[in-house]
Coordinates of C-alpha atoms and ligand atoms in Angstrom, one line a residue:
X1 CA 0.0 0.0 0.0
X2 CA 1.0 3.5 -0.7
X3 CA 0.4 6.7 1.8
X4 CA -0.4 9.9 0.4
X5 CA 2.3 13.1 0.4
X6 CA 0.8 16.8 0.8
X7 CA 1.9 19.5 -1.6
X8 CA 1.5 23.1 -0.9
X9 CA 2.2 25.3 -3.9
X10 CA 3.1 28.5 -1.3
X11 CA 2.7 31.9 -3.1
X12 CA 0.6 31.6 -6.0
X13 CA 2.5 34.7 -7.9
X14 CA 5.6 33.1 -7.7
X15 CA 7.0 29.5 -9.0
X16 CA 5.3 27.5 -6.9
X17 CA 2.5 26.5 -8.9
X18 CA 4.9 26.2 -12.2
X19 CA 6.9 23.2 -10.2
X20 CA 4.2 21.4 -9.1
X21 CA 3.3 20.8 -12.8
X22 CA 7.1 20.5 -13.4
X23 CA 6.9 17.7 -11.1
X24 CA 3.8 15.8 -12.4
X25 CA 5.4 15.4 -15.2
X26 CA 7.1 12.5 -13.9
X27 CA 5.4 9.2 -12.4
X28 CA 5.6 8.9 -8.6
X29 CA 4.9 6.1 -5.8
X30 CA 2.7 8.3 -3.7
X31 CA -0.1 9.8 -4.1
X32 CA 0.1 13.6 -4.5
X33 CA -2.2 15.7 -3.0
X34 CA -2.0 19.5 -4.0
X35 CA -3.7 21.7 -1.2
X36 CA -4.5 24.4 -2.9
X37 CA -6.3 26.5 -6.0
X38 CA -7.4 24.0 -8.5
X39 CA -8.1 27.0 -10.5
X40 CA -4.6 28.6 -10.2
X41 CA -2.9 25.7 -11.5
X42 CA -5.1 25.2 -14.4
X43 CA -4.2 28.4 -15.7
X44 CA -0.7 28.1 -14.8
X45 CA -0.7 25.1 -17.0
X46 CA -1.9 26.5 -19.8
X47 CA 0.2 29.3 -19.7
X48 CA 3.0 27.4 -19.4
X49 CA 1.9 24.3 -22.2
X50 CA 1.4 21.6 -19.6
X51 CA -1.0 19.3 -20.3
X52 CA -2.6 18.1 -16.8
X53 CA -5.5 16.2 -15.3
X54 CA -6.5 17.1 -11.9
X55 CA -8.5 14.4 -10.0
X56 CA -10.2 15.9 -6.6
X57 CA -9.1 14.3 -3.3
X58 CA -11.4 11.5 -1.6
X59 CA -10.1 10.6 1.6
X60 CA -12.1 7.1 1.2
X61 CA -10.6 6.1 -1.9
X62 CA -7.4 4.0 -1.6
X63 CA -3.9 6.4 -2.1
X64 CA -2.7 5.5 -5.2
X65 CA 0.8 5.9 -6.8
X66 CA 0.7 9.6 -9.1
X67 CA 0.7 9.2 -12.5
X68 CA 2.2 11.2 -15.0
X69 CA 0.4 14.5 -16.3
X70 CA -2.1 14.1 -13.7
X71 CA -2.2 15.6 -9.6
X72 CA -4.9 15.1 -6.7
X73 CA -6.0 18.0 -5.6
X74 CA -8.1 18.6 -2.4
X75 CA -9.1 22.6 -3.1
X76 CA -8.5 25.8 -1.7
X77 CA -9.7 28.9 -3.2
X78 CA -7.7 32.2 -3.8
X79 CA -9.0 35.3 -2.1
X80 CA -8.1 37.4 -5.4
X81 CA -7.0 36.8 -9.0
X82 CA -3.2 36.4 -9.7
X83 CA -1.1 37.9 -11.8
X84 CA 2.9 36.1 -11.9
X85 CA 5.1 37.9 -10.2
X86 CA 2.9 40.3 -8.4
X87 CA 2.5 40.1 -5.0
X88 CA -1.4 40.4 -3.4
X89 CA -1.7 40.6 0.2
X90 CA -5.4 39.6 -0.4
X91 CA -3.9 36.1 -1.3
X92 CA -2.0 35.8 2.3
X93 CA -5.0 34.3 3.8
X94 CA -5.6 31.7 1.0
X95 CA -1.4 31.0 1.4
X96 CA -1.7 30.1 5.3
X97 CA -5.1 28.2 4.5
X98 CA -3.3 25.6 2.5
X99 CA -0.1 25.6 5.1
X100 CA -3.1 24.8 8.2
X101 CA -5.0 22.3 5.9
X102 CA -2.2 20.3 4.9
X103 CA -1.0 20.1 8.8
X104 CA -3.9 19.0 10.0
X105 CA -4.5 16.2 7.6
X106 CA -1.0 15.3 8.3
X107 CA -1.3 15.6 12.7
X108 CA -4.7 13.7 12.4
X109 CA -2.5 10.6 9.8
X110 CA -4.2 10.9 6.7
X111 CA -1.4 12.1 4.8
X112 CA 2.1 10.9 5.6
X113 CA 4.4 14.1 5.0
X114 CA 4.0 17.4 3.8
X115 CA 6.4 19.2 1.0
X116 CA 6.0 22.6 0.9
X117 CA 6.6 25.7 -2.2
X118 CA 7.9 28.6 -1.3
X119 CA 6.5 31.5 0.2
X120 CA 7.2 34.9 0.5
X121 CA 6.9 36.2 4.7
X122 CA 6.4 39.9 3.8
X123 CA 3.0 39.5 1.8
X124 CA 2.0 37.1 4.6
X125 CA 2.5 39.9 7.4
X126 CA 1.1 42.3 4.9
X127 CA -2.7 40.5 5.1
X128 CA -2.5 40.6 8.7
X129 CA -0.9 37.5 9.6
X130 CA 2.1 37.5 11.7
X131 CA 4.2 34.6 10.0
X132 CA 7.9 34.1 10.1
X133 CA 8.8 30.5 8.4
X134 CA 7.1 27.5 7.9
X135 CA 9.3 26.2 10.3
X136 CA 7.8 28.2 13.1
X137 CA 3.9 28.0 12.0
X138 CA 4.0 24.0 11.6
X139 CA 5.7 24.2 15.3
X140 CA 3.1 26.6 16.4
X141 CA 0.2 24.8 14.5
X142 CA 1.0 21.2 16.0
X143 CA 1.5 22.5 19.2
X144 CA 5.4 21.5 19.0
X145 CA 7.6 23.7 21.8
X146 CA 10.9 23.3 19.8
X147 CA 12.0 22.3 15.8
X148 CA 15.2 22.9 14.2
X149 CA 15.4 23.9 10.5
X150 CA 18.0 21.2 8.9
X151 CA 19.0 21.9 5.2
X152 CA 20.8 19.0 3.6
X153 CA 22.6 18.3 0.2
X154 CA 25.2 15.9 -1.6
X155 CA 27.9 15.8 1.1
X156 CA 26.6 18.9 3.5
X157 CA 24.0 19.0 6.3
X158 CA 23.3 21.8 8.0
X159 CA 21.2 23.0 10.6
X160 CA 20.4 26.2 12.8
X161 CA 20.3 26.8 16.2
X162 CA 18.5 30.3 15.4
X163 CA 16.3 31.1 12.4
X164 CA 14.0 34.0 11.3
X165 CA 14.9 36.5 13.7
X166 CA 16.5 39.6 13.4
X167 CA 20.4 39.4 13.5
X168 CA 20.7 42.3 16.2
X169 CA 18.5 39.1 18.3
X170 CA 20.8 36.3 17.6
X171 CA 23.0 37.0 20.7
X172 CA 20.6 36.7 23.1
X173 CA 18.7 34.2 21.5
X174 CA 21.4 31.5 22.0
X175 CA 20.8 30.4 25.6
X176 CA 22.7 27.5 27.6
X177 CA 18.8 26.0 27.2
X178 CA 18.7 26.3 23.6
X179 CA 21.6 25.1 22.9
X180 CA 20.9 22.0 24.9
X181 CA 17.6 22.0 23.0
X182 CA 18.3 22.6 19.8
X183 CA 21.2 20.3 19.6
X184 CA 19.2 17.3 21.7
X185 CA 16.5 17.6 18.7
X186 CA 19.4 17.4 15.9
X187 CA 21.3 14.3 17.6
X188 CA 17.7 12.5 17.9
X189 CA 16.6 13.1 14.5
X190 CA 20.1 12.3 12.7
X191 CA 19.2 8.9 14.4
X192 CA 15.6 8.3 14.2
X193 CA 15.1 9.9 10.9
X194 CA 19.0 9.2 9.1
X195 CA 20.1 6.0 10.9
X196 CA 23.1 7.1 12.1
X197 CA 23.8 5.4 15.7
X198 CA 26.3 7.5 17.0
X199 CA 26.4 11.2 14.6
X200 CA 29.2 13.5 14.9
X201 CA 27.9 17.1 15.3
X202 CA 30.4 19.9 14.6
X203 CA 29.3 23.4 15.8
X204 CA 29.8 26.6 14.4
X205 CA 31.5 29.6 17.3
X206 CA 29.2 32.9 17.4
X207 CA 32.2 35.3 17.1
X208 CA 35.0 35.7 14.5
X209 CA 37.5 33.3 15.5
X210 CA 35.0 31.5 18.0
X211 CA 35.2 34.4 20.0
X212 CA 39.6 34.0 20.4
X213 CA 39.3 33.2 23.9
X214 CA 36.8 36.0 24.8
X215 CA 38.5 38.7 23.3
X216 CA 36.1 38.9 20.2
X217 CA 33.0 37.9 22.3
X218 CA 31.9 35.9 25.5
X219 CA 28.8 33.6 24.1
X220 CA 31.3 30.8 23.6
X221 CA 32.8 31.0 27.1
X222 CA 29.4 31.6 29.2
X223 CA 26.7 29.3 26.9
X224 CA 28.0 27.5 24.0
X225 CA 30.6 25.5 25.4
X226 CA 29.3 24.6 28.8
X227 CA 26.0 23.8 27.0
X228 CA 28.0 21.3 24.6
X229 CA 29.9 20.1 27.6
X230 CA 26.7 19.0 29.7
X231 CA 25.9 17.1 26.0
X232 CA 29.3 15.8 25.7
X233 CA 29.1 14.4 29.4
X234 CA 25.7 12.4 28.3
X235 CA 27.6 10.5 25.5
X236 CA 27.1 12.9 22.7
X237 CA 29.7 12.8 20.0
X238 CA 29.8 17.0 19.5
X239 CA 32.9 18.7 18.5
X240 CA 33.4 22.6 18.6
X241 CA 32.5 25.5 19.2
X242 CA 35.0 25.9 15.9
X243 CA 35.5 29.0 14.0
X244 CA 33.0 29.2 11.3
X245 CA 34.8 30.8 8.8
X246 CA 37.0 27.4 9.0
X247 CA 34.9 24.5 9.6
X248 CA 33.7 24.0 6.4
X249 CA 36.3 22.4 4.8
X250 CA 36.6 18.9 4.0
X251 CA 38.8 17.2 6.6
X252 CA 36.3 18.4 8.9
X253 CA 33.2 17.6 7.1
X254 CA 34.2 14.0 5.9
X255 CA 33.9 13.0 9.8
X256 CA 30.6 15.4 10.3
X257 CA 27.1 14.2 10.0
X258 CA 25.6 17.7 10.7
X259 CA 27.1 21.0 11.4
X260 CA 25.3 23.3 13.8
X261 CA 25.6 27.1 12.6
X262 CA 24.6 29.7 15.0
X263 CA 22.4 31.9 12.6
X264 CA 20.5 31.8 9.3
X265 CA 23.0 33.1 7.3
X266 CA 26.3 31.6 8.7
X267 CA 25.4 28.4 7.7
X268 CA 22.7 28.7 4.9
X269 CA 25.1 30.6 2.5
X270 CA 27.6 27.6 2.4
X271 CA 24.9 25.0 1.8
X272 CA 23.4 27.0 -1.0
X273 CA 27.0 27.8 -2.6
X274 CA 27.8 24.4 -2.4
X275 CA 24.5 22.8 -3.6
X276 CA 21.2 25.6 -4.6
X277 CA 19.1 23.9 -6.6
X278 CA 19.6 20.7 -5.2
X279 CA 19.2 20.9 -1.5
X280 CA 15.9 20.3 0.3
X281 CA 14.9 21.7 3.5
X282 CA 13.8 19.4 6.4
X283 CA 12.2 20.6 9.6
X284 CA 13.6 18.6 12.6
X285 CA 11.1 17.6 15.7
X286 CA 8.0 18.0 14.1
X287 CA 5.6 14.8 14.8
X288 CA 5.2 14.8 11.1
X289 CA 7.4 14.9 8.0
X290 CA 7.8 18.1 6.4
X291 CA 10.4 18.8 3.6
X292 CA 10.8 22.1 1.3
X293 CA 12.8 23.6 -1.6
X294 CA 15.9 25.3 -0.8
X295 CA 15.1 28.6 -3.1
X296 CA 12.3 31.4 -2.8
X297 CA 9.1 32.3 -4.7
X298 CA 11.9 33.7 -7.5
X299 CA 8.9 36.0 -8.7
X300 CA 10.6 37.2 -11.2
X301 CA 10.8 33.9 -13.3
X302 CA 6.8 32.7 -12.4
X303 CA 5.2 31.8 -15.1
X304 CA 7.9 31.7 -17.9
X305 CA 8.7 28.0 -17.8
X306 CA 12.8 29.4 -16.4
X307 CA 11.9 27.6 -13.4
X308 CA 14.5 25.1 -12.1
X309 CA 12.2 22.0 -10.4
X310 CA 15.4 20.1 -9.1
X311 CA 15.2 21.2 -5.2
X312 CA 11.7 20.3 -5.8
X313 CA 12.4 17.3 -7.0
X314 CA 15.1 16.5 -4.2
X315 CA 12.3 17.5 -1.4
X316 CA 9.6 15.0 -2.9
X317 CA 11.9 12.5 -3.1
X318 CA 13.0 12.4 0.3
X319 CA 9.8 13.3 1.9
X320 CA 9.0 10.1 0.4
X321 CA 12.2 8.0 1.3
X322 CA 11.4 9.4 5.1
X323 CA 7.7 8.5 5.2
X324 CA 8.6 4.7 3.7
X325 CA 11.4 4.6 6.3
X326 CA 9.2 5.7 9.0
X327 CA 6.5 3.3 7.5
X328 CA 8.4 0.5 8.5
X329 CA 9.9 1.4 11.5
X330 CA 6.0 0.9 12.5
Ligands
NAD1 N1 10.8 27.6 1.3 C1 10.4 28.9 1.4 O1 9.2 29.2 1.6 C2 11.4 30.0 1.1 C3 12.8 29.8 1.0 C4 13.6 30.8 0.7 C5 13.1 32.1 0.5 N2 11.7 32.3 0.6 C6 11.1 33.6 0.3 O2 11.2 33.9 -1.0 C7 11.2 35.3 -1.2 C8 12.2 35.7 -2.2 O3 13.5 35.4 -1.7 P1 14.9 35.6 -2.4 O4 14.7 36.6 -3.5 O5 15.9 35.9 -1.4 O6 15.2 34.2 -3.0 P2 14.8 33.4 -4.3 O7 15.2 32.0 -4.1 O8 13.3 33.6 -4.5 O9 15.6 34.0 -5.5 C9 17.0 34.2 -5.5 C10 17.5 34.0 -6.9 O10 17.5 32.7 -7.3 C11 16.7 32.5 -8.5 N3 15.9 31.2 -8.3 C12 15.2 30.9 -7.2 N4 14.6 29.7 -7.3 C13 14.9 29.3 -8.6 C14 14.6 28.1 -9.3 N5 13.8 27.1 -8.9 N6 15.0 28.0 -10.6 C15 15.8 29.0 -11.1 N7 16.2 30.1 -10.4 C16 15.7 30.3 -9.2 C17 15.8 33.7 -8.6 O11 15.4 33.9 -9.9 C18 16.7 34.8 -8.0 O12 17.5 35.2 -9.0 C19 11.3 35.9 0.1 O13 10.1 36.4 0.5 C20 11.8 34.7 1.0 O14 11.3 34.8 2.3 C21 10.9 31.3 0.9
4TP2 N1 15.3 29.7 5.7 C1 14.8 29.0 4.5 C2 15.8 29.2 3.4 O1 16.5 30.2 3.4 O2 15.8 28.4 2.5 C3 13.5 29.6 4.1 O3 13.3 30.9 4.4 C4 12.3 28.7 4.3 O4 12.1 28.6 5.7 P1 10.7 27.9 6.1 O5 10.9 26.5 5.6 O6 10.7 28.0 7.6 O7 9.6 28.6 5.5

């Protein structure tokens, strides 16, 4: 038997919609269930040349592997008309709406993970909503005190101890407790969800040079490193703080299963020079699998067929591999 994955398209001006269609053009062993406008991606596809057959979601039919040129699609309508590449704050409602239906159908087990388009935050604030990440609403939405974002390609995990916030918050965002927290959630999930008995975590420092003994900052001295030594005492295999400018080289990452940056940027910016485009993002802690694209709504190529569908692609495809392996673990 098969279980059924959740797609959300995200924002419909961007290129959300145009890689949903990019990705049914491919056959696939789960059932894929848009949440979202049927409407919006039947004029996407025209407007693009993709020939598609959308089938509406019944919950008591049996999932069935996707076929080629066709989607399931369990509707949700737009709050106003959309025009590629223009942002509508009308729309933010209709945006969230899909993010809430396809949680809930995936908390109460009807769908087996979640893969997620991209979205843009500022149009989402702009109707009204306060939204930083998809991260922090599926945490908020499932009731879930603590995730960590975790973005993974060929060779390079990476995951954050801090994500949407300011970077004038950063600082006082790392605490001795989140660091414990954070980090607890990594080494759990890089078991559970990877397989890996034992995984070697290398951390990222906060300050240039890890802070060069407290003379470029203290957070190493007063929170990171007693936080990693606590972990280190309960059998945890955790090497650093290290400088970050310097970690990322390969006779450190050859031994690392995951490296733990301190901030969005510190450790996102490497993953997407080394792999944008083929990198998916997974959130860690969740009671439900949820996988996205590494890239944005690129609003500027919506529409025109310039879309590149491979993080897309890499997201599906291990939504899927971590939804059979969780199958079986059963
Ligand atoms: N998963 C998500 O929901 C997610 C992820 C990242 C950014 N965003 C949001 O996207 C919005 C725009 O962000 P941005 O401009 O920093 O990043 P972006 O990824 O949208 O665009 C950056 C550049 O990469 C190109 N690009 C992006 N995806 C591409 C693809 N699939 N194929 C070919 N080229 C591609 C764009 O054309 C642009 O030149 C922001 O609102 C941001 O919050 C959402
Ligand atoms: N931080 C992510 C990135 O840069 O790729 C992106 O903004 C998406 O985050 P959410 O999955 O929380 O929306």
């Amino acid at each position: 038997m098969t279980f059924r994955i959740a797609i959300t398209p995200g924002e419909p001006a961007g290129i959300g919609p145009d890689l949903v269609l990019k990705i049914a053009q491919y056959d696939w062993p789960a059932q894929l269930v848009v949440v979202g406008s049927k409407e919006l991606l039947l004029e996407r596809a025209e407007q693009l040349g993709i020939d598609i057959e959308l089938t509406e979601y019944d919950s008591n039919q049996a999932a069935m592997p996707q076929k080629k040129g066709t989607l399931t699609i369990l509707p949700v309508p737009l709050k106003a008309p959309v025009v590629c590449g223009e942002l509508n704050a009308k729309n933010g409602q209709y945006v969230v709406e899909t993010m809430r239906v396809a949680c809930q159908k995936n908390m109460d087990g009807e769908f087996a993970a979640i893969v997620t388009g991209p979205v843009n935050k500022g149009i989402i604030n702009k109707s009204g909503i306060s939204f930083s990440g998809h991260t922090e609403f599926f945490a908020t939405e499932s009731n879930t005190a603590d995730v960590v974002m975790m973005l993974a390609t060929e060779g390079l995990r990476v995951a954050l101890m801090t994500t949407h916030i300011p970077l004038a918050y950063v600082s006082k965002a790392i605490t001795y407790d989140r660091v414990i927290k954070v980090t607890e959630i990594l080494h759990s999930e890089l078991q559970s969800k990877f397989g890996l008995d034992k995984p070697t975590i290398y951390v990222c420092g906060l300050n240039p040079h890890a802070g060069e003994d407290g003379h470029l900052g203290t957070e190493e001295l007063t929170t990171i490193t007693p936080a990693l030594n606590t972990l280190r005492d309960r059998g945890m295999n955790i090497i650093g703080p290290l400088p970050a400018d310097t970690l990322f080289q390969d006779k450190y990452l050859q031994n690392a299963d995951a490296v733990l940056s301190m901030y969005h940027d510190q450790g996102l910016t490497v993953l997407k020079y080394k792999g944008f485009g083929k990198a998916v993002n997974i959130t860690l802690g969740l009671p439900f699998i949820r996988t996205s694209v590494d890239h944005g709504t690129a609003l500027d190529l919506a529409g025109t067929g310039l879309a590149e569908v491979g993080s897309f692609q890499v997201a599906l495809n291990e939504a899927i591999t971590l939804a059979e392996r969780s199958k079986n673990d059963r």
